[in-house]
Coordinates of N, CA, C and O in Angstrom, one line a residue:
A1 N -67.2 -12.2 27.9 CA -67.4 -12.8 26.5 C -66.0 -13.6 26.1 O -66.4 -14.7 26.0
Y2 N -65.1 -12.8 25.8 CA -63.9 -13.3 25.4 C -63.1 -14.2 26.4 O -62.9 -15.5 26.0
Q3 N -63.1 -13.8 27.7 CA -62.4 -14.7 28.8 C -63.4 -16.0 28.9 O -62.6 -17.5 29.2
S4 N -64.6 -16.3 28.7 CA -65.6 -17.1 29.1 C -65.2 -18.3 27.8 O -65.1 -19.7 27.7
L5 N -65.1 -17.8 26.2 CA -65.0 -18.6 25.3 C -63.5 -19.1 25.1 O -63.2 -20.0 24.8
E6 N -62.6 -18.2 25.5 CA -61.3 -18.6 25.8 C -60.9 -20.0 26.5 O -60.0 -20.9 26.1
K7 N -61.9 -20.2 27.3 CA -61.7 -21.5 28.2 C -62.0 -23.0 27.4 O -61.6 -23.9 27.7
E8 N -63.2 -22.9 26.3 CA -63.4 -23.8 25.4 C -63.1 -23.4 23.9 O -63.8 -23.1 23.1
K9 N -62.3 -24.5 23.7 CA -61.5 -24.4 22.2 C -63.2 -24.7 21.3 O -63.7 -23.9 20.1
D10 N -63.9 -25.8 21.5 CA -64.9 -26.1 20.8 C -66.0 -25.0 20.8 O -66.6 -25.0 20.0
R11 N -66.4 -24.4 21.9 CA -67.3 -23.5 21.9 C -67.2 -22.0 21.4 O -68.2 -21.6 20.5
V12 N -65.7 -22.0 20.9 CA -65.5 -20.5 20.2 C -65.6 -20.8 18.7 O -66.6 -20.1 18.2
A13 N -65.5 -22.0 18.0 CA -65.9 -22.3 16.7 C -67.4 -22.5 16.6 O -67.9 -21.9 15.6
E14 N -68.3 -23.1 17.7 CA -69.4 -23.2 17.6 C -70.0 -21.6 17.6 O -71.0 -21.4 16.6
W15 N -69.8 -21.1 18.4 CA -70.2 -19.6 18.5 C -70.0 -18.6 17.3 O -71.1 -18.1 16.8
I16 N -69.0 -19.1 16.7 CA -68.6 -18.4 15.2 C -69.5 -18.8 14.2 O -70.1 -18.3 13.4
Y17 N -69.8 -20.2 14.0 CA -70.4 -20.7 13.2 C -72.1 -20.2 13.3 O -72.7 -20.0 12.3
S18 N -72.6 -20.2 14.6 CA -73.9 -19.7 14.7 C -73.9 -18.3 14.3 O -75.0 -17.8 13.7
N19 N -73.2 -17.4 14.7 CA -73.0 -16.0 14.3 C -73.0 -16.1 12.6 O -73.4 -15.0 12.0
L20 N -72.1 -16.8 12.0 CA -72.0 -16.5 10.3 C -73.4 -16.9 9.7 O -73.8 -16.1 8.8
Q21 N -74.1 -17.7 10.5 CA -75.4 -18.0 10.0 C -76.4 -16.9 10.2 O -77.5 -16.7 9.6
T22 N -76.1 -16.1 11.4 CA -77.5 -15.2 11.8 C -77.2 -13.8 11.8 O -78.0 -12.9 11.8
N23 N -75.8 -13.4 11.9 CA -75.5 -12.0 11.6 C -75.2 -11.4 10.6 O -74.6 -12.3 9.8
E24 N -75.3 -10.0 10.0 CA -74.8 -9.7 9.0 C -73.3 -9.4 9.0 O -72.8 -8.4 7.8
R25 N -72.9 -9.4 10.1 CA -71.2 -8.9 10.3 C -70.5 -9.6 9.2 O -70.7 -10.7 8.9
T26 N -69.3 -9.3 9.1 CA -68.2 -9.7 7.9 C -67.4 -11.0 8.8 O -67.3 -10.8 10.1
P27 N -67.0 -11.8 8.0 CA -66.3 -13.2 8.6 C -64.9 -12.5 9.0 O -64.5 -13.1 10.0
M28 N -64.5 -11.3 8.6 CA -63.4 -10.6 8.9 C -63.4 -10.5 10.9 O -62.4 -10.9 11.2
A29 N -64.6 -10.0 10.9 CA -64.8 -9.6 12.6 C -64.6 -10.8 13.3 O -63.9 -11.0 14.3
Y30 N -65.1 -12.1 12.8 CA -64.9 -13.2 13.4 C -63.4 -13.8 13.3 O -63.3 -14.4 14.3
G31 N -63.0 -13.7 12.3 CA -61.7 -14.2 11.9 C -60.8 -13.6 12.7 O -60.0 -14.2 13.5
N32 N -60.8 -12.3 13.2 CA -59.9 -11.5 14.1 C -60.0 -11.9 15.3 O -59.1 -12.0 15.8
L33 N -61.4 -12.1 15.8 CA -61.4 -12.5 17.3 C -61.0 -14.1 17.4 O -60.3 -14.5 18.2
L34 N -61.2 -15.1 16.4 CA -60.8 -16.2 16.6 C -59.1 -16.4 16.5 O -58.6 -17.4 17.4
W35 N -58.6 -15.6 15.4 CA -57.3 -15.8 15.4 C -56.5 -15.2 16.7 O -55.5 -15.5 17.1
R36 N -57.3 -14.3 17.5 CA -56.7 -13.6 18.8 C -56.5 -15.0 19.9 O -55.8 -15.2 20.7
F37 N -57.6 -15.9 19.8 CA -57.6 -17.2 20.6 C -56.3 -17.9 20.1 O -55.6 -18.7 20.7
G38 N -55.8 -18.2 18.9 CA -54.6 -19.1 18.4 C -55.1 -20.0 17.3 O -56.3 -20.4 17.1
P39 N -54.2 -20.6 16.7 CA -54.5 -21.4 15.6 C -55.4 -22.8 16.1 O -55.9 -23.5 15.3
D40 N -55.1 -23.1 17.3 CA -56.1 -24.4 17.7 C -57.4 -24.0 18.0 O -58.1 -24.9 17.7
Y41 N -57.6 -22.9 18.0 CA -59.1 -22.6 18.1 C -59.4 -22.6 16.5 O -60.9 -22.6 16.3
V42 N -58.7 -21.9 15.8 CA -59.2 -21.8 14.3 C -59.4 -23.1 13.8 O -60.3 -23.3 13.0
K43 N -58.6 -24.5 14.2 CA -59.2 -25.6 14.1 C -60.4 -25.9 14.2 O -61.1 -27.0 13.3
G44 N -60.7 -25.4 14.9 CA -62.4 -25.8 15.6 C -63.5 -25.5 14.4 O -64.6 -25.7 14.7
L45 N -63.0 -24.7 13.4 CA -63.9 -24.4 12.3 C -64.3 -25.7 11.3 O -65.2 -25.7 10.9
E46 N -63.5 -26.7 11.8 CA -63.8 -28.0 11.2 C -64.5 -28.7 12.2 O -64.0 -28.9 13.5
P47 N -65.5 -29.5 12.1 CA -66.1 -29.7 10.6 C -67.5 -28.8 10.6 O -67.7 -28.6 9.2
S48 N -67.7 -27.9 11.5 CA -69.3 -27.4 11.3 C -69.3 -26.3 10.2 O -70.0 -26.4 9.6
V49 N -68.2 -25.5 10.2 CA -68.1 -24.4 9.3 C -67.7 -24.8 8.0 O -68.3 -24.6 7.1
L50 N -66.5 -25.6 8.1 CA -65.5 -25.8 7.0 C -66.4 -27.0 6.1 O -66.2 -27.3 4.8
K51 N -67.5 -27.9 6.7 CA -68.0 -28.9 5.9 C -69.8 -28.6 6.1 O -70.5 -29.4 5.7
S52 N -70.1 -27.3 6.1 CA -71.4 -27.4 6.2 C -72.0 -27.2 4.9 O -71.2 -27.4 3.8
S53 N -73.1 -27.2 4.9 CA -74.0 -27.6 3.6 C -74.3 -26.3 2.8 O -74.4 -26.2 1.6
Q54 N -74.0 -25.0 3.4 CA -73.9 -23.8 2.9 C -72.6 -23.4 2.3 O -71.8 -23.3 3.1
E55 N -72.6 -22.9 1.1 CA -71.6 -22.7 0.1 C -70.9 -21.3 1.2 O -69.7 -21.4 1.1
N56 N -71.7 -20.3 1.2 CA -71.2 -19.1 1.6 C -70.6 -19.2 3.3 O -69.6 -18.8 3.6
T57 N -71.1 -20.4 4.0 CA -70.2 -20.4 5.1 C -69.2 -20.8 5.0 O -68.2 -20.9 6.0
R58 N -69.0 -22.1 4.5 CA -67.8 -22.8 4.2 C -66.4 -21.7 3.4 O -65.5 -21.7 3.7
L59 N -67.2 -20.5 2.5 CA -66.4 -19.9 1.9 C -66.0 -18.9 3.0 O -64.9 -18.5 3.1
N60 N -66.6 -18.2 4.0 CA -66.2 -17.5 5.1 C -65.3 -18.2 5.8 O -64.4 -17.7 6.4
G61 N -65.5 -19.4 6.2 CA -64.6 -20.3 7.1 C -63.1 -20.3 6.4 O -62.3 -20.4 7.0
V62 N -63.2 -20.8 5.1 CA -61.8 -20.7 4.3 C -61.2 -19.3 4.4 O -59.8 -19.4 4.5
Y63 N -61.9 -18.2 4.1 CA -61.5 -17.0 4.4 C -60.5 -16.8 5.9 O -59.6 -16.0 6.0
I64 N -61.4 -17.0 6.7 CA -60.9 -17.0 8.3 C -59.5 -17.7 8.2 O -58.6 -17.2 8.9
L65 N -59.6 -18.9 7.9 CA -58.1 -19.7 7.9 C -56.8 -18.8 7.5 O -56.0 -19.0 8.1
G66 N -57.3 -18.0 6.4 CA -56.4 -17.4 5.7 C -56.1 -16.0 6.6 O -54.7 -15.4 6.3
M67 N -56.6 -15.7 7.5 CA -56.4 -14.3 8.3 C -55.3 -14.5 9.3 O -54.8 -13.5 9.8
G68 N -54.6 -15.9 9.6 CA -53.5 -15.8 10.4 C -52.2 -15.1 9.6 O -51.3 -14.7 10.4
N69 N -52.3 -15.0 8.3 CA -51.2 -14.5 7.6 C -49.7 -14.7 8.1 O -48.8 -14.1 8.1
K70 N -49.6 -15.9 8.5 CA -48.0 -16.6 8.7 C -48.4 -18.3 8.8 O -49.3 -18.7 9.3
Y71 N -47.6 -18.5 8.4 CA -47.3 -20.0 8.4 C -47.8 -20.9 9.6 O -47.1 -20.5 10.7
H72 N -48.9 -22.0 9.8 CA -49.1 -22.5 10.8 C -49.5 -23.8 9.8 O -50.4 -23.9 9.3
K73 N -48.7 -24.9 10.5 CA -48.8 -26.2 9.6 C -50.0 -27.0 9.9 O -50.4 -27.2 8.9
S74 N -50.5 -26.8 11.0 CA -51.9 -27.4 11.0 C -53.0 -26.6 10.3 O -54.0 -27.3 9.8
I75 N -53.1 -25.5 10.2 CA -54.0 -24.6 9.4 C -53.8 -24.7 7.9 O -54.6 -24.9 7.0
V76 N -52.7 -24.7 7.6 CA -52.1 -25.0 6.1 C -52.9 -26.2 6.0 O -53.5 -26.7 4.6
D77 N -52.7 -27.6 6.6 CA -52.9 -28.8 6.4 C -54.6 -28.9 6.3 O -55.1 -29.3 5.4
L78 N -55.3 -28.1 7.1 CA -56.8 -28.1 7.2 C -57.0 -27.3 5.8 O -57.9 -27.8 5.3
T79 N -56.6 -26.4 5.3 CA -56.7 -25.6 4.2 C -56.7 -26.3 3.0 O -57.3 -26.1 2.0
I80 N -55.7 -27.1 3.2 CA -55.3 -28.2 2.0 C -56.4 -29.0 1.7 O -57.2 -29.3 0.6
N81 N -56.8 -29.5 2.8 CA -58.0 -30.6 3.0 C -59.3 -29.8 2.4 O -59.7 -30.6 1.1
V82 N -59.6 -28.8 2.8 CA -60.7 -28.0 2.0 C -60.7 -27.7 0.8 O -61.3 -28.0 -0.2
L83 N -59.3 -27.5 0.2 CA -59.2 -27.4 -1.0 C -59.4 -28.5 -2.1 O -60.2 -28.4 -3.0
R84 N -59.0 -29.6 -1.6 CA -59.3 -30.7 -2.0 C -60.7 -31.4 -2.4 O -61.0 -32.0 -3.3
R85 N -61.3 -31.3 -1.1 CA -62.5 -31.8 -1.1 C -63.7 -31.0 -1.3 O -64.7 -31.5 -1.7
D86 N -63.7 -29.9 -1.3 CA -65.0 -29.0 -1.6 C -65.4 -28.7 -3.0 O -64.4 -28.6 -4.1
P87 N -66.5 -28.9 -3.4 CA -66.6 -29.0 -4.7 C -67.2 -27.6 -5.3 O -67.2 -27.6 -6.5
S88 N -67.0 -26.6 -4.5 CA -67.3 -25.2 -5.0 C -66.0 -24.6 -5.4 O -64.7 -24.4 -4.9
A89 N -66.2 -24.1 -6.7 CA -65.0 -23.2 -7.4 C -64.7 -21.9 -6.5 O -63.5 -21.8 -6.2
K90 N -65.7 -21.2 -5.9 CA -65.7 -20.2 -5.1 C -64.7 -20.4 -3.8 O -63.8 -19.8 -3.6
V91 N -65.1 -21.7 -3.3 CA -64.2 -22.1 -2.3 C -62.8 -22.6 -2.4 O -62.3 -22.2 -1.6
K92 N -62.8 -23.3 -3.3 CA -61.2 -23.6 -4.0 C -60.5 -22.5 -4.2 O -59.4 -22.4 -3.8
A93 N -61.0 -21.3 -4.9 CA -60.3 -20.2 -5.1 C -59.9 -19.4 -3.8 O -58.6 -19.2 -3.6
E94 N -60.9 -19.6 -3.1 CA -60.5 -18.8 -1.6 C -59.6 -19.6 -0.9 O -58.7 -19.1 -0.2
A95 N -59.6 -20.8 -1.0 CA -58.5 -21.8 -0.3 C -57.3 -21.5 -0.8 O -56.3 -21.6 0.0
I96 N -57.2 -21.3 -1.8 CA -55.8 -21.1 -2.5 C -55.2 -19.7 -2.2 O -54.0 -19.7 -1.6
H97 N -56.1 -18.6 -2.1 CA -56.0 -17.2 -1.6 C -55.4 -17.4 0.1 O -54.6 -16.8 0.3
S98 N -56.3 -18.2 0.6 CA -55.8 -18.5 2.1 C -54.3 -18.9 2.4 O -53.8 -18.6 3.0
L99 N -54.0 -20.1 1.2 CA -52.9 -20.6 1.5 C -51.7 -19.5 1.1 O -50.8 -19.7 2.0
N100 N -52.1 -18.8 0.1 CA -51.1 -17.7 -0.3 C -50.9 -16.4 1.0 O -50.0 -16.4 1.5
A101 N -52.1 -16.3 2.0 CA -52.0 -15.4 2.8 C -51.3 -16.3 4.0 O -50.2 -15.7 4.7
L102 N -51.2 -17.7 4.2 CA -50.6 -18.2 5.3 C -49.4 -18.7 4.9 O -48.4 -19.3 5.6
R103 N -48.6 -18.0 3.8 CA -47.3 -18.2 3.3 C -46.7 -19.8 3.3 O -45.9 -20.4 3.6
A104 N -48.0 -20.5 2.3 CA -47.5 -21.8 2.3 C -46.8 -22.4 1.1 O -47.0 -23.1 0.3
A105 N -45.6 -21.4 0.9 CA -44.9 -21.6 -0.4 C -44.2 -23.0 -0.4 O -44.4 -23.5 -1.8
D106 N -43.9 -23.6 0.7 CA -43.6 -25.0 0.5 C -44.3 -26.0 0.4 O -43.8 -27.2 0.0
D107 N -45.8 -25.6 0.1 CA -46.7 -26.6 -0.2 C -47.0 -26.3 -1.6 O -48.6 -26.7 -1.8
F108 N -46.3 -25.7 -2.4 CA -46.8 -25.3 -4.0 C -47.4 -26.3 -4.6 O -48.1 -26.0 -5.4
T109 N -46.7 -27.5 -4.5 CA -47.0 -28.5 -5.6 C -48.5 -29.0 -5.4 O -49.2 -29.5 -6.5
V110 N -49.3 -28.7 -4.2 CA -50.5 -28.7 -4.0 C -51.3 -27.7 -5.1 O -52.5 -27.9 -5.5
I111 N -50.5 -27.0 -5.1 CA -51.5 -25.8 -5.9 C -51.3 -26.0 -7.7 O -52.4 -25.6 -8.6
I112 N -50.2 -26.8 -8.2 CA -50.1 -26.9 -9.5 C -51.4 -27.5 -10.3 O -51.6 -27.0 -11.2
P113 N -52.0 -28.5 -10.0 CA -52.8 -29.0 -10.6 C -54.2 -27.7 -10.8 O -55.1 -27.9 -11.6
Y114 N -54.4 -27.1 -10.0 CA -55.4 -26.1 -10.1 C -55.0 -25.1 -11.2 O -55.9 -24.1 -11.6
L115 N -53.9 -24.8 -11.8 CA -53.7 -24.0 -12.8 C -54.2 -24.6 -14.1 O -54.6 -23.8 -15.1
D116 N -54.8 -25.9 -14.0 CA -55.3 -26.5 -15.1 C -57.1 -26.5 -14.9 O -57.7 -27.0 -15.7
S117 N -57.6 -25.9 -13.7 CA -59.0 -26.0 -13.5 C -59.8 -25.3 -14.6 O -59.6 -24.5 -15.5
K118 N -60.8 -26.0 -15.0 CA -62.1 -25.3 -15.8 C -62.6 -24.2 -15.5 O -63.1 -23.3 -16.0
D119 N -62.6 -23.8 -14.1 CA -63.0 -22.7 -13.5 C -61.9 -21.5 -13.5 O -60.9 -21.8 -12.9
A120 N -62.0 -20.4 -14.0 CA -61.1 -19.1 -14.4 C -60.7 -18.5 -13.0 O -59.8 -18.3 -12.9
M121 N -61.9 -18.7 -12.1 CA -61.7 -18.2 -10.6 C -60.6 -18.7 -10.0 O -59.7 -18.4 -9.5
V122 N -60.6 -20.3 -10.1 CA -59.4 -21.1 -9.5 C -58.4 -21.2 -10.1 O -57.2 -20.7 -9.5
R123 N -58.4 -20.9 -11.7 CA -57.1 -20.9 -12.4 C -56.3 -19.4 -11.9 O -55.1 -19.5 -11.7
K124 N -57.1 -18.4 -11.9 CA -56.6 -17.2 -11.5 C -56.2 -17.1 -10.0 O -54.8 -16.3 -10.0
A125 N -56.6 -17.5 -9.0 CA -56.0 -17.7 -7.7 C -55.1 -18.6 -7.9 O -53.7 -18.2 -6.9
A126 N -54.6 -19.6 -8.3 CA -53.6 -20.6 -8.7 C -52.3 -19.7 -9.2 O -51.2 -19.8 -8.6
V127 N -52.6 -19.0 -10.5 CA -51.5 -18.0 -10.9 C -51.3 -17.0 -10.1 O -49.8 -16.7 -9.8
Q128 N -52.0 -16.4 -9.3 CA -51.6 -15.2 -8.3 C -50.8 -16.0 -7.0 O -49.9 -15.4 -6.6
F129 N -51.1 -17.1 -6.6 CA -50.0 -17.9 -5.5 C -48.8 -18.0 -6.3 O -48.0 -17.6 -5.6
F130 N -48.7 -18.3 -7.4 CA -47.4 -18.4 -8.0 C -46.7 -16.9 -8.4 O -45.6 -16.7 -8.5
W131 N -47.7 -15.9 -8.4 CA -47.0 -14.7 -8.5 C -46.4 -14.2 -7.1 O -45.1 -13.8 -7.2
S132 N -47.0 -14.7 -6.2 CA -46.4 -14.5 -4.7 C -45.1 -15.5 -4.4 O -44.1 -14.7 -3.6
Y133 N -45.1 -16.7 -5.1 CA -44.3 -17.6 -4.7 C -43.3 -18.2 -6.0 O -43.9 -19.4 -6.2
P134 N -42.8 -17.5 -6.4 CA -42.3 -17.7 -7.9 C -41.4 -19.3 -7.6 O -40.7 -19.5 -6.8
Q135 N -41.9 -20.5 -8.7 CA -41.1 -21.6 -8.2 C -40.8 -22.4 -9.7 O -41.5 -22.0 -10.9
E136 N -39.6 -22.5 -10.0 CA -39.2 -22.8 -10.9 C -39.5 -24.0 -11.6 O -39.9 -24.1 -13.0
E137 N -40.2 -24.9 -10.9 CA -41.0 -26.0 -11.5 C -42.3 -25.5 -12.2 O -42.7 -26.2 -12.9
V138 N -42.9 -24.4 -12.1 CA -44.0 -23.8 -12.5 C -44.0 -23.1 -13.3 O -45.1 -22.9 -14.3
I139 N -42.8 -22.4 -14.0 CA -42.6 -21.5 -14.8 C -42.9 -22.1 -16.4 O -43.6 -21.4 -17.2
K140 N -42.3 -23.5 -16.5 CA -42.9 -24.1 -17.9 C -44.4 -24.1 -17.9 O -44.8 -23.7 -18.9
A141 N -45.0 -24.1 -17.0 CA -46.8 -24.3 -17.1 C -47.2 -23.2 -17.3 O -48.1 -23.0 -18.0
L142 N -46.7 -22.1 -16.7 CA -47.3 -20.7 -16.6 C -46.8 -20.4 -18.3 O -47.8 -19.5 -18.7
R143 N -45.8 -20.7 -18.9 CA -45.5 -20.2 -20.1 C -46.6 -20.9 -21.3 O -47.0 -20.2 -21.9
Q144 N -46.8 -22.1 -21.0 CA -47.7 -22.8 -21.6 C -49.1 -22.3 -21.6 O -49.8 -22.4 -22.6
M145 N -49.5 -21.9 -20.4 CA -50.8 -21.2 -20.3 C -51.0 -20.1 -21.0 O -52.2 -20.0 -21.3
L146 N -50.1 -19.3 -20.7 CA -50.0 -18.0 -21.7 C -50.3 -18.1 -23.1 O -51.1 -17.4 -23.9
E147 N -49.8 -19.1 -23.8 CA -50.3 -19.5 -25.1 C -51.5 -19.9 -25.3 O -52.4 -19.7 -26.3
T148 N -52.2 -20.8 -24.4 CA -53.8 -20.9 -24.4 C -54.5 -20.4 -23.8 O -55.7 -20.3 -24.2
E149 N -54.8 -19.6 -22.8 CA -55.3 -18.8 -21.7 C -56.2 -17.9 -22.6 O -55.8 -17.1 -23.3
E150 N -57.3 -18.1 -22.8 CA -58.4 -17.1 -23.2 C -58.8 -15.8 -22.4 O -59.0 -14.7 -22.7
N151 N -58.8 -16.1 -21.2 CA -59.4 -15.1 -20.1 C -58.0 -13.8 -19.9 O -57.3 -14.2 -19.6
T152 N -58.5 -12.7 -20.4 CA -57.3 -11.6 -20.7 C -57.0 -11.3 -19.2 O -55.8 -11.0 -18.8
T153 N -57.7 -11.3 -17.9 CA -57.2 -11.0 -16.7 C -56.2 -12.1 -16.4 O -55.5 -11.8 -15.7
I154 N -56.8 -13.4 -16.4 CA -55.6 -14.4 -15.9 C -54.6 -14.4 -16.9 O -53.2 -14.5 -16.5
R155 N -54.7 -14.0 -18.0 CA -53.3 -13.7 -19.1 C -52.5 -12.8 -18.4 O -51.3 -12.8 -18.4
E156 N -52.8 -11.6 -18.2 CA -52.4 -10.5 -17.2 C -51.4 -11.3 -16.3 O -50.4 -10.8 -15.9
W157 N -52.4 -11.7 -15.3 CA -51.7 -12.3 -13.9 C -50.5 -13.3 -14.5 O -49.5 -13.5 -13.8
I158 N -50.6 -14.1 -15.2 CA -49.4 -15.2 -15.9 C -48.7 -14.0 -16.2 O -47.2 -14.5 -15.9
E159 N -48.6 -13.3 -17.0 CA -47.5 -12.5 -17.6 C -46.9 -11.8 -16.3 O -45.8 -11.8 -16.4
K160 N -47.5 -11.4 -15.3 CA -47.0 -10.7 -14.0 C -46.3 -11.7 -13.2 O -45.1 -11.6 -13.0
A161 N -46.6 -12.8 -13.2 CA -46.1 -13.9 -12.5 C -44.7 -14.6 -13.5 O -43.8 -14.7 -12.7
I162 N -44.8 -14.3 -14.7 CA -43.8 -14.9 -15.5 C -42.5 -13.6 -15.1 O -41.3 -14.0 -14.7
S163 N -43.2 -12.4 -15.4 CA -42.1 -11.7 -15.0 C -41.3 -11.5 -13.7 O -40.3 -11.1 -13.8
K164 N -42.4 -11.6 -12.8 CA -41.6 -11.7 -11.5 C -40.7 -12.8 -11.1 O -39.8 -12.8 -10.6
Y165 N -41.1 -13.9 -11.7 CA -40.1 -15.1 -11.8 C -38.9 -14.8 -12.4 O -37.8 -15.0 -11.7
E166 N -38.9 -14.1 -13.4 CA -37.5 -13.8 -14.0 C -36.7 -12.7 -13.3 O -35.5 -12.8 -13.1
R167 N -37.1 -12.0 -12.8 CA -36.6 -10.8 -11.6 C -36.1 -11.6 -10.7 O -35.0 -11.7 -10.0
Y168 N -37.0 -12.9 -10.0 CA -36.4 -13.3 -9.0 C -35.3 -14.5 -9.3 O -34.4 -14.6 -8.5
K169 N -35.5 -14.9 -10.4 CA -34.3 -15.8 -11.3 C -33.0 -14.7 -11.2 O -32.0 -15.0 -10.5
D170 N -33.1 -13.7 -11.5 CA -32.1 -12.6 -11.9 C -31.6 -12.4 -10.5 O -30.0 -12.3 -10.2
F171 N -32.1 -12.0 -9.5 CA -31.9 -11.9 -8.3 C -30.9 -12.7 -7.5 O -29.8 -12.9 -7.3
Q172 N -31.6 -14.3 -7.9 CA -31.0 -15.3 -7.3 C -29.7 -15.6 -7.7 O -28.6 -16.0 -7.1
S173 N -29.3 -15.2 -9.1 CA -28.1 -15.6 -9.8 C -26.8 -14.5 -9.3 O -25.8 -14.4 -9.7
D174 N -27.2 -13.3 -8.9 CA -26.5 -12.4 -8.3 C -25.5 -12.4 -7.4 O -25.8 -13.5 -6.8

């Protein structure tokens, strides 16, 4: 099956899409298979999976995007597009987690507006991104968030991010 799927990029994404719809397997199993083919095949999740009318299918697709665990410009760009367009807070949060996993530190400005999201899940994902990738431009916003954030879990992540930023800054000045 692997060798026959390897020949047609479009068929791989369709196969995964249909299996996400009908099987109980986790998206991790399909993501691992898809990433074995490479980023060009992963891009095939667009449009069928990433524009599905089913939130769970889009969520699984965005999760799969992040499974590459290293920067691939085309996959980062696709993930950013999903983040910007998808109406679901769950999908947005997962897109931010995927950008984190894809090591998209240079694309951090895309994440900044989500620090102000009305949805706690999205705010938390954005703060966690900046915990992973401290950015001088964001530290002021994190400190302001710390003063106003009511969600204790997010407050803890903000404190962790600020603390990591301070250690990062100290390390850079040595």
